[in-house]
mmCIF file of C-alpha atoms in Angstrom:
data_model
loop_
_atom_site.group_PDB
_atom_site.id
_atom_site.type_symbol
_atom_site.label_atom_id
_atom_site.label_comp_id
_atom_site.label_asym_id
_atom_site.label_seq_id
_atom_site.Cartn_x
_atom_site.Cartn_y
_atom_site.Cartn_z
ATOM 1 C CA UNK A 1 0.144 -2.961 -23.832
ATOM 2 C CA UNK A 2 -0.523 -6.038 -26.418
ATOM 3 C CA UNK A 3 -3.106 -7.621 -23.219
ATOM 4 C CA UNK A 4 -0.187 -7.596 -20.542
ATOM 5 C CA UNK A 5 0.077 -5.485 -17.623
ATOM 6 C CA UNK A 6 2.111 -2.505 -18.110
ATOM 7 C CA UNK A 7 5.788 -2.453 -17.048
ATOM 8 C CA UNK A 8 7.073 0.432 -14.984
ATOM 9 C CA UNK A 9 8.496 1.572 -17.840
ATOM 10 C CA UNK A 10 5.253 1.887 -19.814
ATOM 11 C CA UNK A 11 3.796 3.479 -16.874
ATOM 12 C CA UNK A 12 6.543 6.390 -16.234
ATOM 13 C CA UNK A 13 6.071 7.197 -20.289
ATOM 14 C CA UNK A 14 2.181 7.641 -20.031
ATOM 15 C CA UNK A 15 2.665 9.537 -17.244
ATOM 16 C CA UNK A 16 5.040 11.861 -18.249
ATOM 17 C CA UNK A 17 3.585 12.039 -21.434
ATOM 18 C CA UNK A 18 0.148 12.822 -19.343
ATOM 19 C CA UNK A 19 1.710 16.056 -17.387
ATOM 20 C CA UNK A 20 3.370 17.156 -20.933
ATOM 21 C CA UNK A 21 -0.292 17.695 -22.515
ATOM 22 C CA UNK A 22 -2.109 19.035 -19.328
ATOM 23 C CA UNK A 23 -3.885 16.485 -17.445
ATOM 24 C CA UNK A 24 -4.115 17.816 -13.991
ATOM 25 C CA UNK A 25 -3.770 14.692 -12.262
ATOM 26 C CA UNK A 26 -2.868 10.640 -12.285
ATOM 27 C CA UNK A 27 -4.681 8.015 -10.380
ATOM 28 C CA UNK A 28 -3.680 4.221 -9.232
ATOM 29 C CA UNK A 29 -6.548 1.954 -8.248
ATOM 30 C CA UNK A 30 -5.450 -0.048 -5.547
ATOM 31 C CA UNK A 31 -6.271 -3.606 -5.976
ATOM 32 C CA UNK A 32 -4.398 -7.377 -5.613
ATOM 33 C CA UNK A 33 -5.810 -9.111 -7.953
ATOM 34 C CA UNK A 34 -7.637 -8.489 -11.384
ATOM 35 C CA UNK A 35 -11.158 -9.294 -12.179
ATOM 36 C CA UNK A 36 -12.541 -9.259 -15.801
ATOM 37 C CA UNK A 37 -12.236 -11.945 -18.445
ATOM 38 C CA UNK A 38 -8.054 -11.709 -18.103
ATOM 39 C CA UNK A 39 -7.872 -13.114 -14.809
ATOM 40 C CA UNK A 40 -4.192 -14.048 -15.395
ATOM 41 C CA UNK A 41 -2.650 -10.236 -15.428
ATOM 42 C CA UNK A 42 -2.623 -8.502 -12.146
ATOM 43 C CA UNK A 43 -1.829 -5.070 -10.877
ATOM 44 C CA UNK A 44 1.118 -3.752 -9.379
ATOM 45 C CA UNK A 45 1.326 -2.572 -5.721
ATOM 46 C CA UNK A 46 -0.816 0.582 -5.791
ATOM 47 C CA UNK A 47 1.588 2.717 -3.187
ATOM 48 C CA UNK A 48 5.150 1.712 -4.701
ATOM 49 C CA UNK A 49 3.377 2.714 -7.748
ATOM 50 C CA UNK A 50 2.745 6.028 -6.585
ATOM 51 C CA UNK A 51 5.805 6.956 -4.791
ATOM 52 C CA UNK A 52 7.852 6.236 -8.155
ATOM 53 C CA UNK A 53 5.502 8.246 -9.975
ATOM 54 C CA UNK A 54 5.551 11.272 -6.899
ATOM 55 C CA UNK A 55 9.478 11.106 -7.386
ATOM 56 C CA UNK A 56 9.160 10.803 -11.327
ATOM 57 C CA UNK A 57 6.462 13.639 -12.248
ATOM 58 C CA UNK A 58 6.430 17.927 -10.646
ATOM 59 C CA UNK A 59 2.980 18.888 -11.841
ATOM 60 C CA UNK A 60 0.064 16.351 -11.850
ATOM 61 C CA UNK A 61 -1.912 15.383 -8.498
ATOM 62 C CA UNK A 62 -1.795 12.068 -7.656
ATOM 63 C CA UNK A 63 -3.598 9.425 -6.110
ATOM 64 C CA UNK A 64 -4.846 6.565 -5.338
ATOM 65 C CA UNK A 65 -8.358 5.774 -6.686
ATOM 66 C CA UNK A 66 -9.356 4.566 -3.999
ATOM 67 C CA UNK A 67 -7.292 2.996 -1.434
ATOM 68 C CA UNK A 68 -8.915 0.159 0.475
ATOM 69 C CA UNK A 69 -8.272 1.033 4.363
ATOM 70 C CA UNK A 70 -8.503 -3.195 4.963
ATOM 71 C CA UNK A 71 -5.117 -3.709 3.265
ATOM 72 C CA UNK A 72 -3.071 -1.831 5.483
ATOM 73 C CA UNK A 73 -3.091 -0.854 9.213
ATOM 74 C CA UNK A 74 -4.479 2.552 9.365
ATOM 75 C CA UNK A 75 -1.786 4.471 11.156
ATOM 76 C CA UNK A 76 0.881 2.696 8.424
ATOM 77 C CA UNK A 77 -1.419 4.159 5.467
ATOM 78 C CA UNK A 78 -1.660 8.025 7.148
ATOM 79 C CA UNK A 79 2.291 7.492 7.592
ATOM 80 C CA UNK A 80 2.620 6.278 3.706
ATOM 81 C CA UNK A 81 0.307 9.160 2.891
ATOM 82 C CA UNK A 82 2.660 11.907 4.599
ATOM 83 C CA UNK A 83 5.919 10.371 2.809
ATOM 84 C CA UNK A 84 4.507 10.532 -0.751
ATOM 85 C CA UNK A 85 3.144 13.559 0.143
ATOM 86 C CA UNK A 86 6.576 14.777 1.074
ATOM 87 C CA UNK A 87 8.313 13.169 -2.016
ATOM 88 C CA UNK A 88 5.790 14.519 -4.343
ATOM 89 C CA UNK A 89 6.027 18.454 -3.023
ATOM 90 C CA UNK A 90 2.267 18.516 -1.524
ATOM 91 C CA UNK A 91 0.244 16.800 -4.571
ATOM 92 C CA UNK A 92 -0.971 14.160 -2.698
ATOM 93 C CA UNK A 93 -4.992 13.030 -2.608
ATOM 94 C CA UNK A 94 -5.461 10.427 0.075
ATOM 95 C CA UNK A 95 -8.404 8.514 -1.450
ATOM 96 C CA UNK A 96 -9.431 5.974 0.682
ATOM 97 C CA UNK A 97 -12.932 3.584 0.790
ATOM 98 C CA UNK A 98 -14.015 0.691 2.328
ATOM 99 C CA UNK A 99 -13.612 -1.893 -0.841
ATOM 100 C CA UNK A 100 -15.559 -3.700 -2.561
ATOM 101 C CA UNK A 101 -14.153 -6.759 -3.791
ATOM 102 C CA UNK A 102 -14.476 -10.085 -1.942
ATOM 103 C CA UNK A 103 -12.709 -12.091 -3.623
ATOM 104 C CA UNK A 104 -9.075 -10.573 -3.323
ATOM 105 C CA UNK A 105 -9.810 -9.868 0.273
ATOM 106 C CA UNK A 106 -10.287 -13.684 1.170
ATOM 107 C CA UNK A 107 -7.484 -14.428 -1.647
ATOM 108 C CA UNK A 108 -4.880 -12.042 0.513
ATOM 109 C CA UNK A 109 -6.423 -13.142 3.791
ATOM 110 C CA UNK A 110 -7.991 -9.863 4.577
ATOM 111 C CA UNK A 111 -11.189 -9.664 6.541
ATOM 112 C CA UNK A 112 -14.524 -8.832 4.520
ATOM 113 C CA UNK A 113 -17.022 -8.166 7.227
ATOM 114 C CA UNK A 114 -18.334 -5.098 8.806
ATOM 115 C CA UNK A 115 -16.638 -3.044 5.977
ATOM 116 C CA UNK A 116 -18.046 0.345 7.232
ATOM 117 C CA UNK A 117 -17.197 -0.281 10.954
ATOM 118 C CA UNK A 118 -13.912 -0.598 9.671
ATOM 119 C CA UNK A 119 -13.412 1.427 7.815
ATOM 120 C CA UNK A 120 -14.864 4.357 10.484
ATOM 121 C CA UNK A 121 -12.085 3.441 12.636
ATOM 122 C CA UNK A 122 -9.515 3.401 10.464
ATOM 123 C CA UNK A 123 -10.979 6.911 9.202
ATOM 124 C CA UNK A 124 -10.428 8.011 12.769
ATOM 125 C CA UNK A 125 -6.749 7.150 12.970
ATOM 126 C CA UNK A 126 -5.909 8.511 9.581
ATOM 127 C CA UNK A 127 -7.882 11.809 9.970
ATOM 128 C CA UNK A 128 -6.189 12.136 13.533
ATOM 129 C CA UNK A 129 -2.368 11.894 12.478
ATOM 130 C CA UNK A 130 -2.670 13.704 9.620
ATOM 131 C CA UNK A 131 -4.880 16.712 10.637
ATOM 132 C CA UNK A 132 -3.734 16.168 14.436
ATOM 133 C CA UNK A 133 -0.018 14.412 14.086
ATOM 134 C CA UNK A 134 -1.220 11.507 16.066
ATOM 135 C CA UNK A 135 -4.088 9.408 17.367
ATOM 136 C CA UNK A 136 -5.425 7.183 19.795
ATOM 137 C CA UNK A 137 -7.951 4.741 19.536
ATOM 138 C CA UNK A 138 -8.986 1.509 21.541
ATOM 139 C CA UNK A 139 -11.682 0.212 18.833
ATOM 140 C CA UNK A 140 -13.069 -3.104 17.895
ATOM 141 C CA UNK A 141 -10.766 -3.680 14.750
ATOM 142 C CA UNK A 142 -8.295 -1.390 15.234
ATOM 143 C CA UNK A 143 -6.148 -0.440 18.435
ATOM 144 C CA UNK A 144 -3.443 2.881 18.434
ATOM 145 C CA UNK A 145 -1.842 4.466 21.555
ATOM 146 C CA UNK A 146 -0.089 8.070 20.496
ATOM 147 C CA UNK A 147 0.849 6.889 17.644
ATOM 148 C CA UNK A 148 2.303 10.046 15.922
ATOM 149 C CA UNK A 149 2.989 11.505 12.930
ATOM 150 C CA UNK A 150 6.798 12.059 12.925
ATOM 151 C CA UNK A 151 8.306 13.837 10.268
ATOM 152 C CA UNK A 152 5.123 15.650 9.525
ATOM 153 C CA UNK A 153 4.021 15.558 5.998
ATOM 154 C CA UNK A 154 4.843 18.589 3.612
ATOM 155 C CA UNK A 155 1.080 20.371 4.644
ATOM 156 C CA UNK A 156 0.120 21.100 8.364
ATOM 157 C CA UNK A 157 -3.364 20.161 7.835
ATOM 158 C CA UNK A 158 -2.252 16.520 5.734
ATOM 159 C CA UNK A 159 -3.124 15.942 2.039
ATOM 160 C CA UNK A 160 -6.867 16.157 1.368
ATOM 161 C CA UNK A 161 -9.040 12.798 1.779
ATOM 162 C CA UNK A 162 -11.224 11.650 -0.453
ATOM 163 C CA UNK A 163 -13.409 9.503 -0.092
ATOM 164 C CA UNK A 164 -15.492 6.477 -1.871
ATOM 165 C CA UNK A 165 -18.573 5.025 -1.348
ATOM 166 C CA UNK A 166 -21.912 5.591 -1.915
ATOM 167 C CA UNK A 167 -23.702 3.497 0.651
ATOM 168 C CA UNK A 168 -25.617 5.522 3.144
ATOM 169 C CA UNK A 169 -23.199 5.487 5.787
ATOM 170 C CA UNK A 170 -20.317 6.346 4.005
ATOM 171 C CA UNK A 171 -21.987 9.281 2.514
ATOM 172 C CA UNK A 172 -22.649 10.305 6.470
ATOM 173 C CA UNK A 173 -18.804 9.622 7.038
ATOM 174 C CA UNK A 174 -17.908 11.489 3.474
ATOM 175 C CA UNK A 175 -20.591 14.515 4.416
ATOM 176 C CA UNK A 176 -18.843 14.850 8.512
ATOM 177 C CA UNK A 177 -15.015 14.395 7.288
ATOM 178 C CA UNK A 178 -14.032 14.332 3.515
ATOM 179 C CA UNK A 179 -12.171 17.060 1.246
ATOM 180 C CA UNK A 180 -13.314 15.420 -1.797
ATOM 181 C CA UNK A 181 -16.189 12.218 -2.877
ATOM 182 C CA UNK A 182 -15.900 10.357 -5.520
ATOM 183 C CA UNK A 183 -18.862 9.038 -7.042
ATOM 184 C CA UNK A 184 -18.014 5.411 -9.486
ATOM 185 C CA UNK A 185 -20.229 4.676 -12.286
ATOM 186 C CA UNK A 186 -18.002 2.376 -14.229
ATOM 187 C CA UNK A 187 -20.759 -0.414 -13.262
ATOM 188 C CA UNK A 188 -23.570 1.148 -14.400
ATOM 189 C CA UNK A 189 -25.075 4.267 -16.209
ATOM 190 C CA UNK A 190 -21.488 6.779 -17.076
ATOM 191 C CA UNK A 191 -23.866 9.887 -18.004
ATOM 192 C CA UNK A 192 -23.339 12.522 -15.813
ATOM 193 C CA UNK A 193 -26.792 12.554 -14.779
ATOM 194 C CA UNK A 194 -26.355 9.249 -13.367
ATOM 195 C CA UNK A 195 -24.866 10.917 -10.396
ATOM 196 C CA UNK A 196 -27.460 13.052 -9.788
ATOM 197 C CA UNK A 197 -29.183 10.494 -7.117
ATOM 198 C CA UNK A 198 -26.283 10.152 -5.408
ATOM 199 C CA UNK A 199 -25.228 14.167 -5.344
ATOM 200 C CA UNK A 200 -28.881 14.200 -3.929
ATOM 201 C CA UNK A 201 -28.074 11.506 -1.079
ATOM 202 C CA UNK A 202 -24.404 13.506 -0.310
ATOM 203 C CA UNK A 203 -26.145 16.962 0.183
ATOM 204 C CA UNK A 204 -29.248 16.004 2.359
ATOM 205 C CA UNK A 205 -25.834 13.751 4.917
ATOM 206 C CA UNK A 206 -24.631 17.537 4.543
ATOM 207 C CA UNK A 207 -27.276 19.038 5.706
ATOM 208 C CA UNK A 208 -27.942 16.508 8.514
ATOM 209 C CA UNK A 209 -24.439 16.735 9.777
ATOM 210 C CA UNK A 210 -24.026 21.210 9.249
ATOM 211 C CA UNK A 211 -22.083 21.320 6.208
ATOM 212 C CA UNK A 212 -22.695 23.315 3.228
ATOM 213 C CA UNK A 213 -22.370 21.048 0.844
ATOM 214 C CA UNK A 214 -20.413 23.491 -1.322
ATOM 215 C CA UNK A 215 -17.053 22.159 0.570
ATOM 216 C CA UNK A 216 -17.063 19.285 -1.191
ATOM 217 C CA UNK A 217 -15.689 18.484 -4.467
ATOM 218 C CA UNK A 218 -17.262 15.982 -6.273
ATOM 219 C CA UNK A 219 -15.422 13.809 -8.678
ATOM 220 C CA UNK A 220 -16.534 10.809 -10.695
#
């Protein structure tokens, strides 16, 4: 893209050039701001992004990789969730994670504290209209009275979550409620076997919590 941010344009030819040789699915990290050496580019909106590309592509899963649950009010994500589920035909994943990034969350006036707290609720409310169709919840960050899911998505039990995180709390929350974990290396070692710790960490929170461990599919 000659060190500029792709158009829509560009994006809508890689990805139908991506589901004409076989990948099995697309993913948009969902981030406000860039970091790296190129601070001047910047991403585009990761959920527009993805309902174009749901309305634009019949094959390929799709995703976001992962969505932070800070930048939007729970119960608004689960409802964005079920309507590009719906435009898509069921090939939603709902990743979703606690973020990461500090900077962009005080740059868009977004909270930074007590990530996992948060992020717990919000995993409440989101699990609770999609599985459920609605949900209630008088929390500390976030507050929902019957606030339901209406149309329901294109699947009665919602589009399988998947999660991010590796911290041991959000491995708990991952081993109790996720579909799917996804385990990012970018930082650090990319070997497979770098993932081996944290495989280790994700099936002793499955054993704590019941779960055979075999559920979940692990993605990196």
């Amino acid at each position: 893209m000659d060190g500029q941010t792709p158009r829509w344009t560009d994006i809508l030819a890689m990805a139908r050039r991506a589901e004409e040789v076989g990948f099995d699915s697309l993913w948009v990290s969902d981030h406000l701001t860039r970091f790296g050496p190129v601070v001047k580019l910047g991403p585009w909106e990761c959920w527009s992004l993805l309902a174009a590309l749901a309305a634009t592509t019949s094959l390929v899963e799709l995703g976001p990789l992962v969505s932070s649950t800070s930048f939007r009010e729970p119960a608004l994500l689960a409802k964005m969730a079920a309507t590009v589920d719906e435009i898509s035909g069921g090939r939603l994943v709902l990743g979703i994670g606690a973020g990461w990034r500090e900077a962009e969350y005080l740059a868009f006036g977004y909270p930074f504290d007590h990530r996992a707290s948060r992020f717990e609720e919000a995993l409440t409310i989101i699990r609770g209209m999609l599985r459920e169709g609605s949900a209630d919840l008088s929390g500390r960050y976030y507050q929902v009275s019957n606030a339901e899911l209406r149309p329901p998505g294109p699947r009665p039990a919602g589009p399988p979550i998947m999660m991010g995180g590796s911290g041991d709390r959000m491995l708990r929350l991952a081993a109790r409620h996720a579909d799917r974990w996804n385990c990012w290396l970018i930082f650090g070692d990319s070997r497979p076997s770098a993932a081996i710790p944290f495989l280790d960490r994700l099936n002793a929170a499955c054993a704590e919590v019941g779960r055979n461990s075999t559920c979940l599919l692990y993605t990196s």
